[in-house]
Amino acid sequence: MVTTTPPGRPESPGAQHPPLVFTDPGGRQRSAPARFGPSAHRDAALPLRARRVLLGRREVQCVQVFLSRADAAHPAARALLDTEAGTALHLARALEGTPYPYLFPSVLGYELDAPEPFLLYAAPRGVPVGRTQVTSAADHRVFARDLALALCLLDGEGLVPRGISPATVHWDGTALQLWGLEGTVRVGRPRSPWGRAPYCSPEQRRGEGHVDARDAVWSAAQVLYQVVTGRAGPTDRAPEDLARHRALAGALPRAFAPAAAGRPTPAALLELLAPEDARRLLPVAAGAARTRHEAFDRTLEAKRRASEAVAGDPASGADGAAGAESAPGDVLCPYCLEEIRLDLSHLYVTDDRNQYQPLDLSGITNPVRRDDAMRAAVQRCAADPDFPDHYIPVPYLTHGRPLTVAMVGQSSAGKSHLLTQMIAEITDGGLKRYGVDWQSVNPEQHARFVRERVQPLRSGKVLAHTGSVHDFAQFVESLLLTDAHGRVRPVAFFDLGGEDLVRTDEVLRFLLGVDALVFVVDPVLALPLPQLDALRAYLRVEVDRDGDTAFDTVLDRLPRKGRYLETPAVMVLGKADLLRFQPPVDRWLEEGPTAAIGPDQFLAESADVHALLHRHAGQAWLRPFDAFRRCTLHVASATGGRESGGRYPAGARPRRVLEPLVSLLAMHGIIEAPGGAASFGVGREAQ
């Protein structure tokens, strides 16, 4: 049986414990002495535990919901606690200043990156209705009204509580309080099996279709039926005796429809149960906490007007040609950054001792065998005789000019982790939904990249800071991408070192050959939000109101012909897990990938991220968005949490790392976008 009221009393006053350190809902770090009672699982099927806490010198009664060290090592368990924390904090913000906070648990603080992550709540009101009785008809009306109100408020925020049951609905004799927030999910997400019969809806129990607000209406109806009758209802239909209970007969028959489409919405249920309260319900809109987007809209409108001037102009470089296969020609060597072309007399393969041996193709006449040999071969680059020996995979030189993607930002921004996870998502097939497939440029080099970077990071190891023989540009990896029309293009990824990005002619020559730029914003340096203060103190850094110097260096070196730069670009608010409860980051981190590109893809996310940076970081951090005609903004987390002792306790859990690259590929036409590549990122087909 689920319970939100943990048993037992806190330990005796003589028990000594270090102070409990947590972040309050406003983002400020707090510390207070605490005494703990024994813990118990809130639900035998879930890893979350709960215990009573006496907090502070006044020993205020609280409840701590937490994970043991063993359970915290599992990403799925941490995700449950993250969901509960995000929902509780979201509701606290959304309902502030309204009469309705009493309907939900009152969160006092949290610490979710600790070895034993936890949430701290004010003591619950009342007890679960599964352990008490709601006796009078007047109580039934108030109970039903409060439950329908809670559903309406959650629906207004686009949230659906999947955990409604007699064990998670509290009653104190005058008002209701809804717990079980760890099961909350956003409307429209694919359903997964959750909950117990009869309280979970039939489609939720089977995990079919997509989450609907009316899933919770079924659950609420089942709880109301049990409160009134003292027994559970059927698992797949309306109880046969509804008509005999006045409190249920008029409102609930449709709520037991076997499919969500046949049930009333939460608002319609409230209208049936308490029409006067439905009319008085204050409009708590999901947009109440959204930051204003006027500055974004003005900038975007100017870009749209500029798009009309460059549409269809091949000289602008904005036509989005996908770079289909072409005859071999000069390409930029990814190591020495000099131009190189295919030379069959300088090909090599590695032997069983991993030593380079010359490859002679003259004796291979079978075209299949010849192509296979070429795929595994490398060419020694002699473009710069003073540069150490280096070798280029032959496929890199035989599929037209590579599309060069450069990551820009200070070394603290987490570019290496983000890029590693981005490439890993590609090789996991993340681009297939957009009609794009991949192949390694060189199987041996790709296997080494996976072995040395992807596997350690996914297992939870923090990647070491990578150096390069070039001070400013490190080649990381290259892949062959095949679009929906069968056109193949190499894509090469570079990491531009932040502090090492010096102003030299070599930098300028490299930047002139870059096809796409990813500007990674470090929130610790950019955003003066209180929840980042403790991390800044630990890292001994301060907020930089002047923006990222690496951004400035790149922007200052790129020549422009008109008002805007035409190179496709994206901005990424990295390390977004640090802000996973901060609007609008909380919304976007939960968004899954779309099945296909739409005409306004990423514009809503761009507007939200722009507003966040504009409000808190200042215009200096938005300089790339102002400079590039086509530039989208994104949130992404390469690791899902903070490191501890050189590791990520629950492993690295990437979130939305591929979306920035999807935008860039759409701007280059490799992913087909409505309106064409030239207008992608400005949200309107260029006229």
PDB file of N, CA and C in Angstrom, residues 267-297:
ATOM      1  N   ALA A 267     -12.003  20.192 -16.371  1.00  0.00           N
ATOM      2  CA  ALA A 267     -12.857  21.371 -16.221  1.00  0.00           C
ATOM      3  C   ALA A 267     -14.328  20.992 -16.260  1.00  0.00           C
ATOM      4  N   ALA A 268     -14.684  20.070 -17.157  1.00  0.00           N
ATOM      5  CA  ALA A 268     -16.079  19.633 -17.233  1.00  0.00           C
ATOM      6  C   ALA A 268     -16.478  18.865 -15.982  1.00  0.00           C
ATOM      7  N   LEU A 269     -15.556  18.079 -15.426  1.00  0.00           N
ATOM      8  CA  LEU A 269     -15.853  17.363 -14.188  1.00  0.00           C
ATOM      9  C   LEU A 269     -16.092  18.339 -13.045  1.00  0.00           C
ATOM     10  N   LEU A 270     -15.256  19.370 -12.961  1.00  0.00           N
ATOM     11  CA  LEU A 270     -15.457  20.384 -11.913  1.00  0.00           C
ATOM     12  C   LEU A 270     -16.793  21.088 -12.086  1.00  0.00           C
ATOM     13  N   GLU A 271     -17.171  21.368 -13.313  1.00  0.00           N
ATOM     14  CA  GLU A 271     -18.460  22.002 -13.577  1.00  0.00           C
ATOM     15  C   GLU A 271     -19.610  21.118 -13.092  1.00  0.00           C
ATOM     16  N   LEU A 272     -19.478  19.813 -13.241  1.00  0.00           N
ATOM     17  CA  LEU A 272     -20.512  18.893 -12.783  1.00  0.00           C
ATOM     18  C   LEU A 272     -20.551  18.791 -11.259  1.00  0.00           C
ATOM     19  N   LEU A 273     -19.358  18.748 -10.646  1.00  0.00           N
ATOM     20  CA  LEU A 273     -19.282  18.532  -9.206  1.00  0.00           C
ATOM     21  C   LEU A 273     -19.493  19.802  -8.404  1.00  0.00           C
ATOM     22  N   ALA A 274     -18.980  20.927  -8.889  1.00  0.00           N
ATOM     23  CA  ALA A 274     -19.050  22.179  -8.136  1.00  0.00           C
ATOM     24  C   ALA A 274     -19.105  23.345  -9.113  1.00  0.00           C
ATOM     25  N   PRO A 275     -20.260  23.575  -9.721  1.00  0.00           N
ATOM     26  CA  PRO A 275     -20.357  24.604 -10.768  1.00  0.00           C
ATOM     27  C   PRO A 275     -19.959  25.996 -10.291  1.00  0.00           C
ATOM     28  N   GLU A 276     -20.292  26.344  -9.045  1.00  0.00           N
ATOM     29  CA  GLU A 276     -19.925  27.680  -8.559  1.00  0.00           C
ATOM     30  C   GLU A 276     -18.415  27.827  -8.462  1.00  0.00           C
ATOM     31  N   ASP A 277     -17.746  26.806  -7.993  1.00  0.00           N
ATOM     32  CA  ASP A 277     -16.281  26.862  -7.904  1.00  0.00           C
ATOM     33  C   ASP A 277     -15.648  26.880  -9.291  1.00  0.00           C
ATOM     34  N   ALA A 278     -16.256  26.192 -10.244  1.00  0.00           N
ATOM     35  CA  ALA A 278     -15.734  26.213 -11.607  1.00  0.00           C
ATOM     36  C   ALA A 278     -15.766  27.619 -12.173  1.00  0.00           C
ATOM     37  N   ARG A 279     -16.820  28.360 -11.872  1.00  0.00           N
ATOM     38  CA  ARG A 279     -16.917  29.729 -12.390  1.00  0.00           C
ATOM     39  C   ARG A 279     -15.962  30.668 -11.677  1.00  0.00           C
ATOM     40  N   ARG A 280     -15.654  30.348 -10.385  1.00  0.00           N
ATOM     41  CA  ARG A 280     -14.759  31.222  -9.625  1.00  0.00           C
ATOM     42  C   ARG A 280     -13.292  30.857  -9.801  1.00  0.00           C
ATOM     43  N   LEU A 281     -13.030  29.729 -10.441  1.00  0.00           N
ATOM     44  CA  LEU A 281     -11.652  29.256 -10.570  1.00  0.00           C
ATOM     45  C   LEU A 281     -10.796  30.328 -11.221  1.00  0.00           C
ATOM     46  N   LEU A 282      -9.772  30.741 -10.514  1.00  0.00           N
ATOM     47  CA  LEU A 282      -8.898  31.782 -11.049  1.00  0.00           C
ATOM     48  C   LEU A 282      -8.126  31.238 -12.238  1.00  0.00           C
ATOM     49  N   PRO A 283      -7.923  32.031 -13.262  1.00  0.00           N
ATOM     50  CA  PRO A 283      -7.168  31.554 -14.435  1.00  0.00           C
ATOM     51  C   PRO A 283      -5.688  31.445 -14.120  1.00  0.00           C
ATOM     52  N   VAL A 284      -5.262  30.247 -13.778  1.00  0.00           N
ATOM     53  CA  VAL A 284      -3.842  30.003 -13.518  1.00  0.00           C
ATOM     54  C   VAL A 284      -3.260  29.414 -14.792  1.00  0.00           C
ATOM     55  N   ALA A 285      -2.866  30.254 -15.705  1.00  0.00           N
ATOM     56  CA  ALA A 285      -2.427  29.814 -17.032  1.00  0.00           C
ATOM     57  C   ALA A 285      -0.980  29.379 -16.998  1.00  0.00           C
ATOM     58  N   ALA A 286      -0.666  28.427 -17.858  1.00  0.00           N
ATOM     59  CA  ALA A 286       0.716  27.949 -17.925  1.00  0.00           C
ATOM     60  C   ALA A 286       1.658  29.052 -18.346  1.00  0.00           C
ATOM     61  N   GLY A 287       1.147  30.043 -19.043  1.00  0.00           N
ATOM     62  CA  GLY A 287       2.020  31.112 -19.521  1.00  0.00           C
ATOM     63  C   GLY A 287       2.290  32.178 -18.489  1.00  0.00           C
ATOM     64  N   ALA A 288       1.730  32.054 -17.273  1.00  0.00           N
ATOM     65  CA  ALA A 288       1.887  33.125 -16.298  1.00  0.00           C
ATOM     66  C   ALA A 288       3.341  33.341 -15.921  1.00  0.00           C
ATOM     67  N   ALA A 289       4.123  32.250 -15.901  1.00  0.00           N
ATOM     68  CA  ALA A 289       5.517  32.387 -15.491  1.00  0.00           C
ATOM     69  C   ALA A 289       6.457  32.535 -16.674  1.00  0.00           C
ATOM     70  N   ARG A 290       5.935  32.550 -17.887  1.00  0.00           N
ATOM     71  CA  ARG A 290       6.817  32.663 -19.048  1.00  0.00           C
ATOM     72  C   ARG A 290       7.398  34.066 -19.153  1.00  0.00           C
ATOM     73  N   THR A 291       8.630  34.094 -19.533  1.00  0.00           N
ATOM     74  CA  THR A 291       9.266  35.379 -19.726  1.00  0.00           C
ATOM     75  C   THR A 291       8.794  35.974 -21.041  1.00  0.00           C
ATOM     76  N   ARG A 292       8.735  37.274 -21.090  1.00  0.00           N
ATOM     77  CA  ARG A 292       8.236  37.954 -22.278  1.00  0.00           C
ATOM     78  C   ARG A 292       9.208  37.787 -23.446  1.00  0.00           C
ATOM     79  N   HIS A 293       8.653  37.764 -24.646  1.00  0.00           N
ATOM     80  CA  HIS A 293       9.442  37.434 -25.837  1.00  0.00           C
ATOM     81  C   HIS A 293       9.557  38.610 -26.805  1.00  0.00           C
ATOM     82  N   GLU A 294       9.273  39.812 -26.361  1.00  0.00           N
ATOM     83  CA  GLU A 294       9.240  40.925 -27.310  1.00  0.00           C
ATOM     84  C   GLU A 294      10.576  41.130 -28.017  1.00  0.00           C
ATOM     85  N   ALA A 295      11.679  41.066 -27.282  1.00  0.00           N
ATOM     86  CA  ALA A 295      12.995  41.304 -27.896  1.00  0.00           C
ATOM     87  C   ALA A 295      13.291  40.235 -28.946  1.00  0.00           C
ATOM     88  N   PHE A 296      12.948  39.005 -28.652  1.00  0.00           N
ATOM     89  CA  PHE A 296      13.143  37.924 -29.619  1.00  0.00           C
ATOM     90  C   PHE A 296      12.305  38.172 -30.868  1.00  0.00           C
ATOM     91  N   ASP A 297      11.054  38.535 -30.676  1.00  0.00           N
ATOM     92  CA  ASP A 297      10.161  38.740 -31.820  1.00  0.00           C
ATOM     93  C   ASP A 297      10.658  39.872 -32.721  1.00  0.00           C
TER      94      ASP A 297
END
